[in-house]
Amino acid sequence: MTAIASVLFYILLRGAGQLRWEIFVRSPSPLKGEYGILPGLINTLYIILLTLLAAAPVGIGAAVYLSEYARPGKLTRLVEFTVGTLAGIPSVVYGLFGAVFFGETLRLGYSILTGSLTLSLMVLPIIIRSGQDTLEAVPAALRESALGCGATQWQMLRTVVLPCAKRGLAASVLLAVGRITGESAALLFTAGAASNLPRNWLTHPLSSGASLTVQMYLGISNGRYIDEAFGIALVLAGILTALYFLTGALTAERRDRGEDSL
């Protein structure tokens, strides 16, 4: 805890002076000597939204299948083993796979869409495992009561299990958002490092775009915008801290409701 507090304090110390309003509303321009994070903010939002659109339905659906419909057997064990394996693969490997499969094979090139599809594979294990734990935490008495009243499996799931687990499922999605926000290695291979503002909001995902984490990495690596990179780090730390407390609040309320229902 002390180490985390020390890191956050150092980031705050180095980055607080860089958080001026103008950096949030302009693009970086080496020719003018100006620094801005507006393109990075927009690209990050695009990546989060597109990744969740691809991963959240699949992840929650898989969690529902594993917790409610899957029978113990080889197939279920294989699916759970695959999910666990995906969770342990380094992000660089995901980046290489995304660049080859989505970028080259599907001809999406270096684009925000390529990066989002790659990250959707990365966050699937988070959503599936967390969602499965959430659904399995719903008291069995509630399921038995619904089935005893004549409800079908789907009616029980739709009217009892999912409403009870909705906050926990939302927390699993927030955990995925935290992973997406802090990722850089996979995006360097897939989304590229361009810092251009969208010319067309609909087609922008098909163009290259650097997220905030990639922009921070580039600022540190070239040694020119080190102080500004600490400003981005402070913004990211603020976002991740807010997600942490929001996730904690949702899971705490889920536990309280579970105890009350018992």
Short mmCIF file of C-alpha atoms in Angstrom, two decimals:
data_model
loop_
_atom_site.label_atom_id
_atom_site.label_comp_id
_atom_site.label_asym_id
_atom_site.label_seq_id
_atom_site.Cartn_x
_atom_site.Cartn_y
_atom_site.Cartn_z
CA MET A 1 0.00 0.00 0.00
CA THR A 2 2.86 2.36 0.83
CA ALA A 3 4.52 1.65 -2.50
CA ILE A 4 1.30 2.43 -4.41
CA ALA A 5 0.80 5.63 -2.43
CA SER A 6 4.39 6.66 -3.16
CA VAL A 7 3.96 6.10 -6.90
CA LEU A 8 0.70 8.06 -6.97
CA PHE A 9 2.27 10.88 -4.97
CA TYR A 10 5.21 11.10 -7.36
CA ILE A 11 2.90 11.13 -10.39
CA LEU A 12 0.83 13.85 -8.72
CA LEU A 13 3.94 15.84 -7.93
CA ARG A 14 5.27 15.66 -11.50
CA GLY A 15 2.00 15.84 -13.38
CA ALA A 16 -0.19 18.31 -11.50
CA GLY A 17 1.53 21.31 -13.06
CA GLN A 18 0.84 19.97 -16.56
CA LEU A 19 -2.93 19.75 -16.22
CA ARG A 20 -3.90 22.99 -17.86
CA TRP A 21 -7.18 23.43 -19.70
CA GLU A 22 -5.53 24.06 -23.06
CA ILE A 23 -3.94 20.59 -23.26
CA PHE A 24 -7.38 19.01 -23.13
CA VAL A 25 -8.68 20.95 -26.14
CA ARG A 26 -5.80 20.87 -28.62
CA SER A 27 -3.69 18.40 -30.58
CA PRO A 28 0.07 17.94 -30.14
CA SER A 29 2.09 19.95 -32.63
CA PRO A 30 5.88 19.51 -32.61
CA LEU A 31 6.24 22.30 -35.19
CA LYS A 32 4.49 24.81 -32.95
CA GLY A 33 5.96 23.34 -29.78
CA GLU A 34 2.46 22.71 -28.42
CA TYR A 35 1.26 19.69 -26.52
CA GLY A 36 -2.29 18.41 -26.26
CA ILE A 37 -4.16 15.22 -25.45
CA LEU A 38 -7.50 15.79 -27.18
CA PRO A 39 -6.84 13.18 -29.92
CA GLY A 40 -5.70 10.67 -27.29
CA LEU A 41 -8.85 11.24 -25.25
CA ILE A 42 -11.08 10.76 -28.29
CA ASN A 43 -9.20 7.67 -29.45
CA THR A 44 -9.35 6.17 -25.97
CA LEU A 45 -13.12 6.66 -25.85
CA TYR A 46 -13.48 5.05 -29.27
CA ILE A 47 -11.37 2.07 -28.17
CA ILE A 48 -13.33 1.60 -24.94
CA LEU A 49 -16.71 1.74 -26.66
CA LEU A 50 -15.79 -0.51 -29.59
CA THR A 51 -14.06 -3.03 -27.33
CA LEU A 52 -17.05 -3.27 -25.00
CA LEU A 53 -19.45 -3.58 -27.94
CA ALA A 54 -17.48 -6.62 -29.09
CA ALA A 55 -16.55 -8.17 -25.74
CA ALA A 56 -19.35 -7.43 -23.26
CA PRO A 57 -22.18 -9.38 -24.97
CA VAL A 58 -19.93 -12.37 -25.66
CA GLY A 59 -18.38 -12.31 -22.19
CA ILE A 60 -21.65 -12.00 -20.29
CA GLY A 61 -23.27 -14.61 -22.55
CA ALA A 62 -20.42 -17.03 -21.89
CA ALA A 63 -20.68 -16.37 -18.15
CA VAL A 64 -24.41 -17.11 -18.25
CA TYR A 65 -23.79 -20.33 -20.18
CA LEU A 66 -21.07 -21.56 -17.83
CA SER A 67 -22.99 -20.79 -14.65
CA GLU A 68 -26.54 -21.67 -15.68
CA TYR A 69 -26.57 -24.08 -18.61
CA ALA A 70 -23.24 -25.89 -18.89
CA ARG A 71 -23.11 -29.39 -17.48
CA PRO A 72 -19.92 -30.70 -15.86
CA GLY A 73 -17.90 -32.46 -18.51
CA LYS A 74 -15.02 -32.24 -20.94
CA LEU A 75 -16.51 -29.35 -22.94
CA THR A 76 -17.08 -27.21 -19.87
CA ARG A 77 -13.60 -27.95 -18.55
CA LEU A 78 -12.14 -27.10 -21.97
CA VAL A 79 -13.95 -23.77 -22.07
CA GLU A 80 -12.84 -22.87 -18.54
CA PHE A 81 -9.27 -23.95 -19.32
CA THR A 82 -9.29 -21.80 -22.47
CA VAL A 83 -10.56 -18.78 -20.54
CA GLY A 84 -7.84 -19.22 -17.94
CA THR A 85 -5.20 -19.56 -20.64
CA LEU A 86 -6.35 -16.40 -22.40
CA ALA A 87 -6.06 -14.50 -19.11
CA GLY A 88 -2.38 -15.44 -18.81
CA ILE A 89 -1.21 -14.53 -22.31
CA PRO A 90 1.03 -11.40 -22.42
CA SER A 91 -0.47 -8.35 -24.08
CA VAL A 92 2.39 -8.21 -26.61
CA VAL A 93 1.33 -11.62 -27.93
CA TYR A 94 -2.21 -10.32 -28.31
CA GLY A 95 -0.81 -7.35 -30.19
CA LEU A 96 1.11 -9.56 -32.59
CA PHE A 97 -1.93 -11.76 -33.18
CA GLY A 98 -4.18 -8.75 -33.72
CA ALA A 99 -1.74 -7.16 -36.16
CA VAL A 100 -1.51 -10.36 -38.22
CA PHE A 101 -5.12 -11.54 -38.06
CA PHE A 102 -7.20 -8.37 -37.88
CA GLY A 103 -4.67 -6.06 -39.52
CA GLU A 104 -3.28 -8.25 -42.32
CA THR A 105 -5.70 -11.13 -42.85
CA LEU A 106 -8.88 -9.07 -42.50
CA ARG A 107 -7.14 -6.06 -44.10
CA LEU A 108 -8.09 -3.59 -41.36
CA GLY A 109 -4.53 -2.27 -41.18
CA TYR A 110 -3.31 -0.07 -38.37
CA SER A 111 -6.61 1.23 -37.07
CA ILE A 112 -8.61 1.86 -33.93
CA LEU A 113 -10.93 -0.96 -34.98
CA THR A 114 -8.01 -3.40 -35.15
CA GLY A 115 -6.88 -2.35 -31.70
CA SER A 116 -10.41 -2.61 -30.29
CA LEU A 117 -10.96 -6.12 -31.66
CA THR A 118 -7.60 -7.17 -30.22
CA LEU A 119 -8.43 -5.75 -26.81
CA SER A 120 -11.82 -7.47 -26.90
CA LEU A 121 -9.96 -10.79 -26.84
CA MET A 122 -7.86 -9.57 -23.92
CA VAL A 123 -10.76 -8.53 -21.71
CA LEU A 124 -13.01 -11.51 -22.44
CA PRO A 125 -11.47 -13.61 -19.62
CA ILE A 126 -12.03 -10.75 -17.16
CA ILE A 127 -15.70 -10.42 -18.03
CA ILE A 128 -16.31 -14.16 -18.20
CA ARG A 129 -14.62 -15.12 -14.92
CA SER A 130 -15.96 -12.17 -12.95
CA GLY A 131 -19.43 -12.56 -14.45
CA GLN A 132 -19.47 -16.28 -13.72
CA ASP A 133 -18.53 -15.69 -10.08
CA THR A 134 -21.24 -13.05 -9.82
CA LEU A 135 -23.96 -15.29 -11.23
CA GLU A 136 -22.93 -18.24 -9.08
CA ALA A 137 -23.12 -16.01 -5.99
CA VAL A 138 -26.89 -15.56 -6.45
CA PRO A 139 -28.47 -17.67 -3.67
CA ALA A 140 -29.77 -21.05 -4.82
CA ALA A 141 -32.94 -20.47 -2.78
CA LEU A 142 -34.00 -17.73 -5.20
CA ARG A 143 -33.57 -20.07 -8.16
CA GLU A 144 -35.47 -22.86 -6.44
CA SER A 145 -38.30 -20.53 -5.48
CA ALA A 146 -38.71 -19.31 -9.06
CA LEU A 147 -38.63 -22.83 -10.47
CA GLY A 148 -41.04 -24.00 -7.78
CA CYS A 149 -43.52 -21.35 -8.91
CA GLY A 150 -43.50 -22.83 -12.40
CA ALA A 151 -40.98 -20.57 -14.09
CA THR A 152 -38.86 -21.96 -16.90
CA GLN A 153 -35.07 -21.85 -16.85
CA TRP A 154 -35.05 -18.76 -19.07
CA GLN A 155 -37.79 -17.01 -17.06
CA MET A 156 -35.90 -17.72 -13.85
CA LEU A 157 -32.72 -16.37 -15.38
CA ARG A 158 -34.37 -13.27 -16.81
CA THR A 159 -36.51 -12.28 -13.83
CA VAL A 160 -34.46 -13.49 -10.85
CA VAL A 161 -30.80 -14.22 -11.54
CA LEU A 162 -29.87 -11.37 -13.87
CA PRO A 163 -31.61 -8.62 -11.83
CA CYS A 164 -29.83 -9.85 -8.70
CA ALA A 165 -26.47 -10.00 -10.50
CA LYS A 166 -26.71 -6.81 -12.57
CA ARG A 167 -24.45 -4.77 -10.29
CA GLY A 168 -21.83 -7.48 -10.22
CA LEU A 169 -21.98 -7.82 -13.99
CA ALA A 170 -21.58 -4.05 -14.29
CA ALA A 171 -18.54 -4.30 -12.02
CA SER A 172 -17.01 -6.95 -14.30
CA VAL A 173 -17.45 -4.60 -17.26
CA LEU A 174 -15.81 -1.79 -15.28
CA LEU A 175 -12.85 -4.06 -14.57
CA ALA A 176 -12.56 -4.59 -18.32
CA VAL A 177 -12.68 -0.83 -18.89
CA GLY A 178 -9.77 -0.43 -16.49
CA ARG A 179 -7.74 -2.99 -18.46
CA ILE A 180 -8.61 -1.28 -21.74
CA THR A 181 -7.72 2.17 -20.44
CA GLY A 182 -4.31 1.11 -19.17
CA GLU A 183 -3.24 -0.99 -22.18
CA SER A 184 -0.48 0.21 -24.49
CA ALA A 185 1.65 -2.68 -25.81
CA ALA A 186 -1.09 -4.35 -27.85
CA LEU A 187 -2.26 -0.99 -29.22
CA LEU A 188 1.21 -0.09 -30.47
CA PHE A 189 1.06 -3.13 -32.76
CA THR A 190 -2.53 -2.64 -33.88
CA ALA A 191 -3.89 0.91 -33.54
CA GLY A 192 -0.71 2.80 -34.37
CA ALA A 193 0.52 6.09 -32.98
CA ALA A 194 -1.22 8.83 -34.99
CA SER A 195 -2.56 11.82 -33.05
CA ASN A 196 -4.99 13.30 -35.57
CA LEU A 197 -8.45 14.56 -34.76
CA PRO A 198 -11.35 12.74 -36.46
CA ARG A 199 -12.31 14.07 -39.88
CA ASN A 200 -15.37 11.85 -39.96
CA TRP A 201 -16.73 10.49 -36.70
CA LEU A 202 -18.17 7.38 -38.35
CA THR A 203 -15.08 6.36 -40.31
CA HIS A 204 -12.55 7.42 -37.69
CA PRO A 205 -12.26 3.85 -36.24
CA LEU A 206 -10.81 2.77 -39.59
CA SER A 207 -7.87 5.15 -39.20
CA SER A 208 -4.81 4.90 -37.01
CA GLY A 209 -5.08 6.49 -33.59
CA ALA A 210 -2.96 6.62 -30.44
CA SER A 211 -4.67 6.16 -27.09
CA LEU A 212 -3.63 8.12 -24.01
CA THR A 213 -1.35 5.32 -22.84
CA VAL A 214 0.39 5.12 -26.22
CA GLN A 215 0.79 8.90 -26.31
CA MET A 216 2.28 8.79 -22.83
CA TYR A 217 4.70 6.05 -23.88
CA LEU A 218 5.80 8.02 -26.93
CA GLY A 219 6.32 11.13 -24.83
CA ILE A 220 8.57 9.24 -22.43
CA SER A 221 10.45 7.31 -25.13
CA ASN A 222 11.52 10.31 -27.20
CA GLY A 223 12.49 12.32 -24.11
CA ARG A 224 10.85 15.50 -25.38
CA TYR A 225 7.56 15.49 -23.50
CA ILE A 226 8.50 13.77 -20.26
CA ASP A 227 6.72 16.26 -17.99
CA GLU A 228 3.64 16.23 -20.22
CA ALA A 229 3.68 12.42 -20.09
CA PHE A 230 3.40 12.64 -16.32
CA GLY A 231 0.33 14.81 -16.84
CA ILE A 232 -1.22 12.02 -18.94
CA ALA A 233 -0.21 9.51 -16.26
CA LEU A 234 -2.07 11.61 -13.70
CA VAL A 235 -5.19 11.68 -15.89
CA LEU A 236 -5.02 7.90 -16.32
CA ALA A 237 -4.43 7.40 -12.61
CA GLY A 238 -7.51 9.49 -11.87
CA ILE A 239 -9.63 7.46 -14.30
CA LEU A 240 -8.42 4.13 -12.95
CA THR A 241 -8.86 5.25 -9.34
CA ALA A 242 -12.44 6.29 -10.06
CA LEU A 243 -13.11 2.93 -11.72
CA TYR A 244 -11.57 1.14 -8.72
CA PHE A 245 -13.82 2.86 -6.20
CA LEU A 246 -16.90 2.48 -8.40
CA THR A 247 -16.21 -1.23 -8.83
CA GLY A 248 -15.64 -1.58 -5.10
CA ALA A 249 -18.94 0.15 -4.37
CA LEU A 250 -20.83 -2.13 -6.75
CA THR A 251 -19.29 -5.33 -5.40
CA ALA A 252 -19.80 -4.23 -1.78
CA GLU A 253 -23.49 -3.56 -2.43
CA ARG A 254 -23.76 -6.91 -4.20
CA ARG A 255 -22.34 -8.68 -1.13
CA ASP A 256 -24.69 -6.77 1.18
CA ARG A 257 -27.70 -7.71 -0.93
CA GLY A 258 -26.57 -11.34 -1.01
CA GLU A 259 -26.28 -11.44 2.77
CA ASP A 260 -29.68 -9.77 3.20
CA SER A 261 -31.32 -12.26 0.86
CA LEU A 262 -29.97 -15.11 2.94
#
